[in-house]
Coordinates of C-alpha atoms and ligand atoms in Angstrom, one line a residue:
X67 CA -50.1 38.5 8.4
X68 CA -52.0 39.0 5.2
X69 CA -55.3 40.7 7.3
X70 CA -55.9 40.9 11.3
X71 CA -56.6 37.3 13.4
X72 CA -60.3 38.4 13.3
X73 CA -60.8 38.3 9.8
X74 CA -58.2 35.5 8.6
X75 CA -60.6 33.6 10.5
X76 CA -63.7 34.5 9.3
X77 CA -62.6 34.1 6.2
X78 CA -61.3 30.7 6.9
X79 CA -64.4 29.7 7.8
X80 CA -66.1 31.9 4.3
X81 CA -64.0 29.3 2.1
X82 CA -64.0 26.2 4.0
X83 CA -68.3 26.6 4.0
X84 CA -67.7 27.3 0.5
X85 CA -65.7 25.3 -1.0
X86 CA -65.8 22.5 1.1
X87 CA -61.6 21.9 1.7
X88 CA -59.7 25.1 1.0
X89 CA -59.1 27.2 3.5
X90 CA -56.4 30.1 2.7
X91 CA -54.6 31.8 5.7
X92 CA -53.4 33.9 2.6
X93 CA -55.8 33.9 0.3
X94 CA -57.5 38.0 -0.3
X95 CA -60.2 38.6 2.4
X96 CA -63.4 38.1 1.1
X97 CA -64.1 42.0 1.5
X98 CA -60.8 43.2 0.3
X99 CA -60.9 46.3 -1.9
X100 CA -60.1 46.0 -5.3
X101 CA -56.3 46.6 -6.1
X102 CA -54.8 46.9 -9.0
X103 CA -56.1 49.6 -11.7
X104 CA -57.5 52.4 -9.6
X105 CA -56.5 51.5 -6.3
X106 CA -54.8 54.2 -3.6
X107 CA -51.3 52.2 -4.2
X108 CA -51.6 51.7 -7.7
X109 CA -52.0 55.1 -8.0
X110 CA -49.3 56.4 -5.3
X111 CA -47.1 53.8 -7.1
X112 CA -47.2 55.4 -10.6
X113 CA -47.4 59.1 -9.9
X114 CA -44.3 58.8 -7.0
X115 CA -42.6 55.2 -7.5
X116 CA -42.4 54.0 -10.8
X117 CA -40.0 56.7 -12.4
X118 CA -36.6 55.8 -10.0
X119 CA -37.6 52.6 -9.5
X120 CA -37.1 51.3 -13.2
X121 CA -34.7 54.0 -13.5
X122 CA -32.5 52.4 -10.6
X123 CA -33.5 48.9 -11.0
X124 CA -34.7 47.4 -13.9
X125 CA -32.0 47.8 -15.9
X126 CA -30.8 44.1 -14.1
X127 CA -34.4 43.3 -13.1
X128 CA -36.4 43.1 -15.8
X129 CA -37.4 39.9 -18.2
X130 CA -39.1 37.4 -19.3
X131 CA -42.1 36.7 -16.6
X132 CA -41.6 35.0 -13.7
X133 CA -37.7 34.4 -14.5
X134 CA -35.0 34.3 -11.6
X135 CA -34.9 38.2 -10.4
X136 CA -37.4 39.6 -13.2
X137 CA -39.6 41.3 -10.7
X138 CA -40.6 44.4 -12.9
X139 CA -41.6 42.1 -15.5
X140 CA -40.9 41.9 -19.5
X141 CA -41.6 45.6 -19.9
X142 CA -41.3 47.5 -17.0
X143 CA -42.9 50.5 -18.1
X144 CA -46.3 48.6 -18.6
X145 CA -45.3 45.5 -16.0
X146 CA -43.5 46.7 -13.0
X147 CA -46.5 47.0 -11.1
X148 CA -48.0 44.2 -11.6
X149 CA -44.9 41.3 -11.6
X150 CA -43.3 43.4 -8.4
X151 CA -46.8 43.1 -6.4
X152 CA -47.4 39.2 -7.4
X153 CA -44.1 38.5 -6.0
X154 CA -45.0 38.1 -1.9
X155 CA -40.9 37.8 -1.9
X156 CA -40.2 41.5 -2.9
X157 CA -43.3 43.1 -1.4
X158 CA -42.9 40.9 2.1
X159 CA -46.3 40.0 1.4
X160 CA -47.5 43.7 2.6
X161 CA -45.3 43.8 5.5
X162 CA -43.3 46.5 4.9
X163 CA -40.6 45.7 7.2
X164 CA -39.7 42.8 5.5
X165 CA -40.2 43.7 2.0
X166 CA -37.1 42.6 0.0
X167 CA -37.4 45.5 -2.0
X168 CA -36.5 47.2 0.4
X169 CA -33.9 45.4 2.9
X170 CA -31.9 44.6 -0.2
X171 CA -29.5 47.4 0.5
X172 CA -26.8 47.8 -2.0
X173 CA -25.7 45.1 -4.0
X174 CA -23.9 44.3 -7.7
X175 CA -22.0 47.6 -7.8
X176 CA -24.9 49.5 -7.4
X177 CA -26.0 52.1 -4.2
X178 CA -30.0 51.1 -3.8
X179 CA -32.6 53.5 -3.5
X180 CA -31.6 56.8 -1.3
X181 CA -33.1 57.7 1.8
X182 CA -36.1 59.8 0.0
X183 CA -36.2 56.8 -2.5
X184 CA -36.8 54.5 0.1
X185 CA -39.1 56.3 2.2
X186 CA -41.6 56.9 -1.2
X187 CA -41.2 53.0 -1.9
X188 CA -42.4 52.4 1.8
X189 CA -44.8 55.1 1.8
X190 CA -46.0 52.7 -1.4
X191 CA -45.8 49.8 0.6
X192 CA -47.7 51.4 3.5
X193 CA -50.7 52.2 1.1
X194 CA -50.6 48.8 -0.4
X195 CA -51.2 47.0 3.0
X196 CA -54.4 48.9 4.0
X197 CA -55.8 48.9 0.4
X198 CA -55.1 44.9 1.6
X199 CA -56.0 45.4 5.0
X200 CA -52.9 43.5 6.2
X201 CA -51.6 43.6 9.7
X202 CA -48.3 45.5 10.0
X203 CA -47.7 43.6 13.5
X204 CA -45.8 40.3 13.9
X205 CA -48.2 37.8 15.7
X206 CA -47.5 37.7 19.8
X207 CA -46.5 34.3 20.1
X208 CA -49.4 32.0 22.0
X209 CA -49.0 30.5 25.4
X210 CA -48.1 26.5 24.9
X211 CA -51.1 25.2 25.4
X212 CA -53.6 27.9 24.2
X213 CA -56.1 26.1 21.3
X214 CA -55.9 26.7 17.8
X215 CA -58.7 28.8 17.7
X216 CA -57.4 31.1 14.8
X217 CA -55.7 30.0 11.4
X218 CA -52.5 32.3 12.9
X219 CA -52.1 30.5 15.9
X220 CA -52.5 27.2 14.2
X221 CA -49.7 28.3 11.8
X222 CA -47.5 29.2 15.1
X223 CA -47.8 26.0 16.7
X224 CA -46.9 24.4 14.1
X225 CA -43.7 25.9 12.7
X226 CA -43.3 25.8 16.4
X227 CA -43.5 21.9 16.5
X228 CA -41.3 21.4 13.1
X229 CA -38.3 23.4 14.9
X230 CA -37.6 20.3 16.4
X231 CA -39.0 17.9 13.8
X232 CA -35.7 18.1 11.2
X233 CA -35.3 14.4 11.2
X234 CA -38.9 14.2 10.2
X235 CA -38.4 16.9 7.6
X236 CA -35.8 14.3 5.7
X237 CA -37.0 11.2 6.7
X238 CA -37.9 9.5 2.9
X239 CA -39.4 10.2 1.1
X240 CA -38.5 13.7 2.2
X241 CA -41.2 16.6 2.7
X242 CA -38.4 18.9 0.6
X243 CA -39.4 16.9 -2.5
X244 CA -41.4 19.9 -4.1
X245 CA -38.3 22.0 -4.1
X246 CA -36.8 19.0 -6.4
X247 CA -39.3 19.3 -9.2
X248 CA -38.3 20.1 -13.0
X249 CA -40.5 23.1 -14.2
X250 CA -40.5 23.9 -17.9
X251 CA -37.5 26.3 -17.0
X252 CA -35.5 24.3 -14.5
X253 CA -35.7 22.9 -10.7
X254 CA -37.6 25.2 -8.7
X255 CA -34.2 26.0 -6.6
X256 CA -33.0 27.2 -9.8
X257 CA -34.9 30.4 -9.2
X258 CA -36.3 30.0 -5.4
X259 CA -33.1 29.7 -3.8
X260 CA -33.7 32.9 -2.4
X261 CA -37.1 32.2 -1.8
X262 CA -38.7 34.0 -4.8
X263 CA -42.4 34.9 -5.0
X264 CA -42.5 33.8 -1.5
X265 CA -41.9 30.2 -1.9
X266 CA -38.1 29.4 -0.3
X267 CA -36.8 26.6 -2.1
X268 CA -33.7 25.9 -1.6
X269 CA -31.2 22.8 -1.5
X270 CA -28.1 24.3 0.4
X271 CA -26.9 21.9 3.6
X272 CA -28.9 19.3 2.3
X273 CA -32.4 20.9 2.6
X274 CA -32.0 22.6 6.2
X275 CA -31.7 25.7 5.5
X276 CA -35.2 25.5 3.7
X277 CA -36.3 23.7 6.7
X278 CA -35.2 26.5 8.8
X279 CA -36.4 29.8 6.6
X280 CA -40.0 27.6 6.1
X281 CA -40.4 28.4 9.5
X282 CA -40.6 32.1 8.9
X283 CA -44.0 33.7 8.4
X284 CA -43.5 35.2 4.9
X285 CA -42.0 31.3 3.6
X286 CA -44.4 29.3 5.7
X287 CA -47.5 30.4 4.0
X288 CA -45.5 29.6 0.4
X289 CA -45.9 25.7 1.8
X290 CA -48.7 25.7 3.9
X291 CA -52.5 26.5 4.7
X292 CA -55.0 25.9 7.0
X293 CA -58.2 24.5 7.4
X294 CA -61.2 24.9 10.0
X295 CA -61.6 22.0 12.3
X296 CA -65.3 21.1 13.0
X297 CA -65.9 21.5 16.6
X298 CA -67.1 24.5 18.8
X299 CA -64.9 26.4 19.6
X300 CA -64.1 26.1 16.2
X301 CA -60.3 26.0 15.7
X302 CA -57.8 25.4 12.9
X303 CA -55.0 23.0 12.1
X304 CA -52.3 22.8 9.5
X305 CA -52.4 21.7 5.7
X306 CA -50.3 21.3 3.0
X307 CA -50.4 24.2 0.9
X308 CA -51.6 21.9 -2.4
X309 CA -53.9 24.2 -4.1
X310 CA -51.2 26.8 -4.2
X311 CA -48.5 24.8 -4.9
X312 CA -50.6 22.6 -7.5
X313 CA -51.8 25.7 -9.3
X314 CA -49.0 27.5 -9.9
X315 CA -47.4 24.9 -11.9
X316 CA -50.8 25.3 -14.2
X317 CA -50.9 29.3 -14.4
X318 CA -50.1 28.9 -18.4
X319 CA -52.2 26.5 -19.1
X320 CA -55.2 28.4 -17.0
X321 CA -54.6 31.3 -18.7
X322 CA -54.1 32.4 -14.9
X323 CA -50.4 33.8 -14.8
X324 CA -46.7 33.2 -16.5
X325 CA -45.1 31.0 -14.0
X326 CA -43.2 28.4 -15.2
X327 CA -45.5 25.4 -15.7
X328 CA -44.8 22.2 -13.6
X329 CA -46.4 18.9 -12.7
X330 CA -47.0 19.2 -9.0
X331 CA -47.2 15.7 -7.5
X332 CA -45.6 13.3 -10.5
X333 CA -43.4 12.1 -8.2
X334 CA -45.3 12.6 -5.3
X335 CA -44.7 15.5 -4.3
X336 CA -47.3 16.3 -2.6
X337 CA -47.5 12.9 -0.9
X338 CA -44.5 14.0 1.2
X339 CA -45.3 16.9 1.8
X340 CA -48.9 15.5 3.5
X341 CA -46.9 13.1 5.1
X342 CA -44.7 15.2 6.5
X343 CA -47.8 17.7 7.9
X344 CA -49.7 14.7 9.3
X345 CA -46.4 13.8 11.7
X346 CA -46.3 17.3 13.1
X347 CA -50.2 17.3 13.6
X348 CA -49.6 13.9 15.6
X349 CA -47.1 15.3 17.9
X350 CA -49.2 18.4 18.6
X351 CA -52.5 16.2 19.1
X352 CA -49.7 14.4 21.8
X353 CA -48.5 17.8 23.1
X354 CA -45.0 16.7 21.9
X355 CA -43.6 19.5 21.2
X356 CA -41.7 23.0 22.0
X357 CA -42.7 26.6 22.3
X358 CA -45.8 27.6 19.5
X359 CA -44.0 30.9 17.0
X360 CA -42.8 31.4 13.8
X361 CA -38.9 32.0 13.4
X362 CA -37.8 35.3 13.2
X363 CA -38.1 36.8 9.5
X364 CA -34.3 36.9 8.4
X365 CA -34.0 40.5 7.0
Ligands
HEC22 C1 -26.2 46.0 -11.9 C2 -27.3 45.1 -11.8 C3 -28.3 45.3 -10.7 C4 -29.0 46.5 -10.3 C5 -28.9 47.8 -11.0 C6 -29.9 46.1 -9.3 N1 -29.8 44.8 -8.9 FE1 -30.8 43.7 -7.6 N2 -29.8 42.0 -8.0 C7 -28.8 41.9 -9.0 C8 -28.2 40.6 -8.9 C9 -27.1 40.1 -9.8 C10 -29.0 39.9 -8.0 C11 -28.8 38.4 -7.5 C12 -27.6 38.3 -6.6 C13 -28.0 38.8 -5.2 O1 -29.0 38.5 -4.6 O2 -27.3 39.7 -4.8 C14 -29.9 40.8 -7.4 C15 -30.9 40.5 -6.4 C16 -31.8 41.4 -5.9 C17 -32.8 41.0 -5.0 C18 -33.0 39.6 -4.3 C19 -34.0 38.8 -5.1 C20 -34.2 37.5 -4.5 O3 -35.0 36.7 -5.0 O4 -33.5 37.1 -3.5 C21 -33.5 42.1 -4.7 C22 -34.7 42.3 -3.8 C23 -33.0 43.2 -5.5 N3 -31.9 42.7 -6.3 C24 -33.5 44.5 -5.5 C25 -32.9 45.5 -6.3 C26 -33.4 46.9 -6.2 C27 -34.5 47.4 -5.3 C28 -32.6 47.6 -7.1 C29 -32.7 49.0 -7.4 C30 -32.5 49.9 -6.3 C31 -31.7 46.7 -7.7 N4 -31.9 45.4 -7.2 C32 -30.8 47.0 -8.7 C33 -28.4 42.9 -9.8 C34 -28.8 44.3 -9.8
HEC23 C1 -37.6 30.5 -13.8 C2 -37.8 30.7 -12.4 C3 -38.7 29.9 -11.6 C4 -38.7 28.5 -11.6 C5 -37.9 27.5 -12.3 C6 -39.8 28.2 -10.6 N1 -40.3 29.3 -10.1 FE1 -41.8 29.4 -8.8 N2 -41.9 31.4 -8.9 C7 -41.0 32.2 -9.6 C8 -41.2 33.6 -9.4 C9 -40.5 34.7 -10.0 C10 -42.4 33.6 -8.5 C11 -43.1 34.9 -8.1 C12 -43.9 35.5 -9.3 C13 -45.0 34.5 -9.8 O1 -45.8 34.0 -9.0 O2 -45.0 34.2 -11.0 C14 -42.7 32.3 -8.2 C15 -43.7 31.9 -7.4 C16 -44.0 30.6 -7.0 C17 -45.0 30.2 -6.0 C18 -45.9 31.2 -5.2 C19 -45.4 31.3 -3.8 C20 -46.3 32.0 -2.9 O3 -46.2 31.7 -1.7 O4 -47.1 32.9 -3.3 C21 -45.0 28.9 -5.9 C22 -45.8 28.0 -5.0 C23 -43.9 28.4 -6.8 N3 -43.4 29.5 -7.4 C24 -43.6 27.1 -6.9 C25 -42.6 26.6 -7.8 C26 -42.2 25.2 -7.9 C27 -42.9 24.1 -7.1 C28 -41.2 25.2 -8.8 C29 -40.5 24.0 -9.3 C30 -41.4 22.9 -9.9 C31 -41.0 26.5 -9.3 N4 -41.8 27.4 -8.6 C32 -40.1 26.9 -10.3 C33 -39.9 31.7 -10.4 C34 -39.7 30.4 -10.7

């Protein structure tokens, strides 16, 4: 989603040569253009955006960073950019279509953007996913058997494979764990209940609900990654998302962002979660399971 097959690939392969184990699906492409400061969206942002937006929004969107529903940030005037465009949640990771932003709709008394508010936040939107080269399309879904040849159609097969992998999904220790962690401002459901920044996290129905929306492209990637598989043809396969979700509970600390610091795998975590992706890779080495494809985003 974040750049065309042809490219996630590549760069798959750029990481895993150089760095040895991480290989991002949604990681920037290496030759992405810089965003940010002087970039087309920036700009369009500021000069046709920013004005209604905080006008209409921030008002009950705004605070400390990386609290629950904060997305313009501390101080809009100076954040909004920024905390709205690091949050993969509210942008739809540069999908446009399903940027929460925008399929919000009305809610807490108040109308939403009107129709020439919304089409100036999607033209925004728009300008933001070339500047990021990211593919507008939804991935066709792969024949059954087709190989894994690119990080994409690893990803399918394998939210493919957990849609019928729930007892797995709570077998203990249970590959939900992560969502149970204490950060220094709560459990992570506190705020990711409705899958904030991109990472759905959340503990209704005992956990099956975030089994269910995980499947989705834009929550998937908040759990998971891939790696390249040595081999020719060269194909990809599954991983726990552990540099992402290990990192973000250190962005303070780094110096590298605001979130909410955390220990990622004191209770292992992580462990789980590994666990968890190694039984869905064994069924797919077997061919045990269903039709390859991401559930439908839920707009
Ligand atoms: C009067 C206060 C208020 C205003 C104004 C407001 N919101 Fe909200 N918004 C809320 C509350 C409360 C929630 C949490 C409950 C919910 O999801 O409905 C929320 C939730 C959201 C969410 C869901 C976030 C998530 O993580 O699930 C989005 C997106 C959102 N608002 C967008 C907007 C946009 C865009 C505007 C401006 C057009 C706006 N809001 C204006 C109060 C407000
Ligand atoms: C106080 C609210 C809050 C709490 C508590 C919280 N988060 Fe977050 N998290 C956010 C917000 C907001 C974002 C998006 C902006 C950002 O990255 O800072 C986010 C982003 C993330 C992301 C990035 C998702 C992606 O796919 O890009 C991960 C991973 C994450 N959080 C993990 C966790 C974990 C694990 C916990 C519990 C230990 C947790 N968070 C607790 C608010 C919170």
């Amino acid at each position: 989603m974040r750049t065309n097959v042809i490219l996630a690939s590549l760069f798959t392969v750029a990481v895993a040569t150089a760095a040895g184990c991480v290989g991002g699906f949604d990681d920037p492409p290496v030759d992405q253009p810089p965003v940010g400061t002087d970039s087309a969206g920036k700009k369009l942002f500021d000069s046709t955006v920013k004005q209604f937006a905080i006008a209409a929004c921030a008002g009950c969107h705004q605070g400390a960073p990386s609290t629950s529903n904060a997305f313009f940030g501390e101080n809009p005037t100076v954040t909004a950019y920024t905390a709205l465009t690091n949050d993969r949640l509210i942008v739809g990771d540069f999908v446009v279509a399903q940027a929460k932003i925008l399929t919000k709709g009305p809610h807490a008394g108040q109308t939403g953007f009107t129709t020439d508010q919304a089409s100036k936040v999607t033209a925004w939107l728009t300008q933001e996913a070339t500047d990021r080269m990211v593919d507008q399309n939804q991935p066709t879904q792969p024949p059954v058997n087709q190989p894994a040849t690119t990080s994409t159609i690893a990803m399918q097969k394998f939210a493919g494979c957990m849609a019928t992998s729930l007892t797995d999904w709570t077998a203990a220790p249970p590959a939900y764990k992560i969502a149970q962690t204490n950060s220094a401002q709560g459990v992570c459901v506190v705020c990711h209940n409705g899958g904030a920044g991109g990472a759905y996290f959340n503990n209704t129905n005992n956990y099956e609900t975030m089994f269910e929306r995980t499947q989705e492209q834009l929550f998937f990637t908040g759990m998971f990654s891939t790696v390249a598989v040595a081999g020719t043809p060269t194909t990809y396969k599954v991983i726990a998302n552990e540099t992402k979700l290990c990192a973000k509970g250190k962005e303070r600390t780094d110096g590298t962002g605001t979130h909410p610091t955390y220990n990622c795998n004191n209770n292992g975590q992580i462990t789980a979660l590994k666990a968890f992706v190694d039984k869905i890779n064994a069924k797919l080495a077997l061919g045990a399971c269903g039709t390859p494809g991401f559930r439908p985003p839920t707009l």
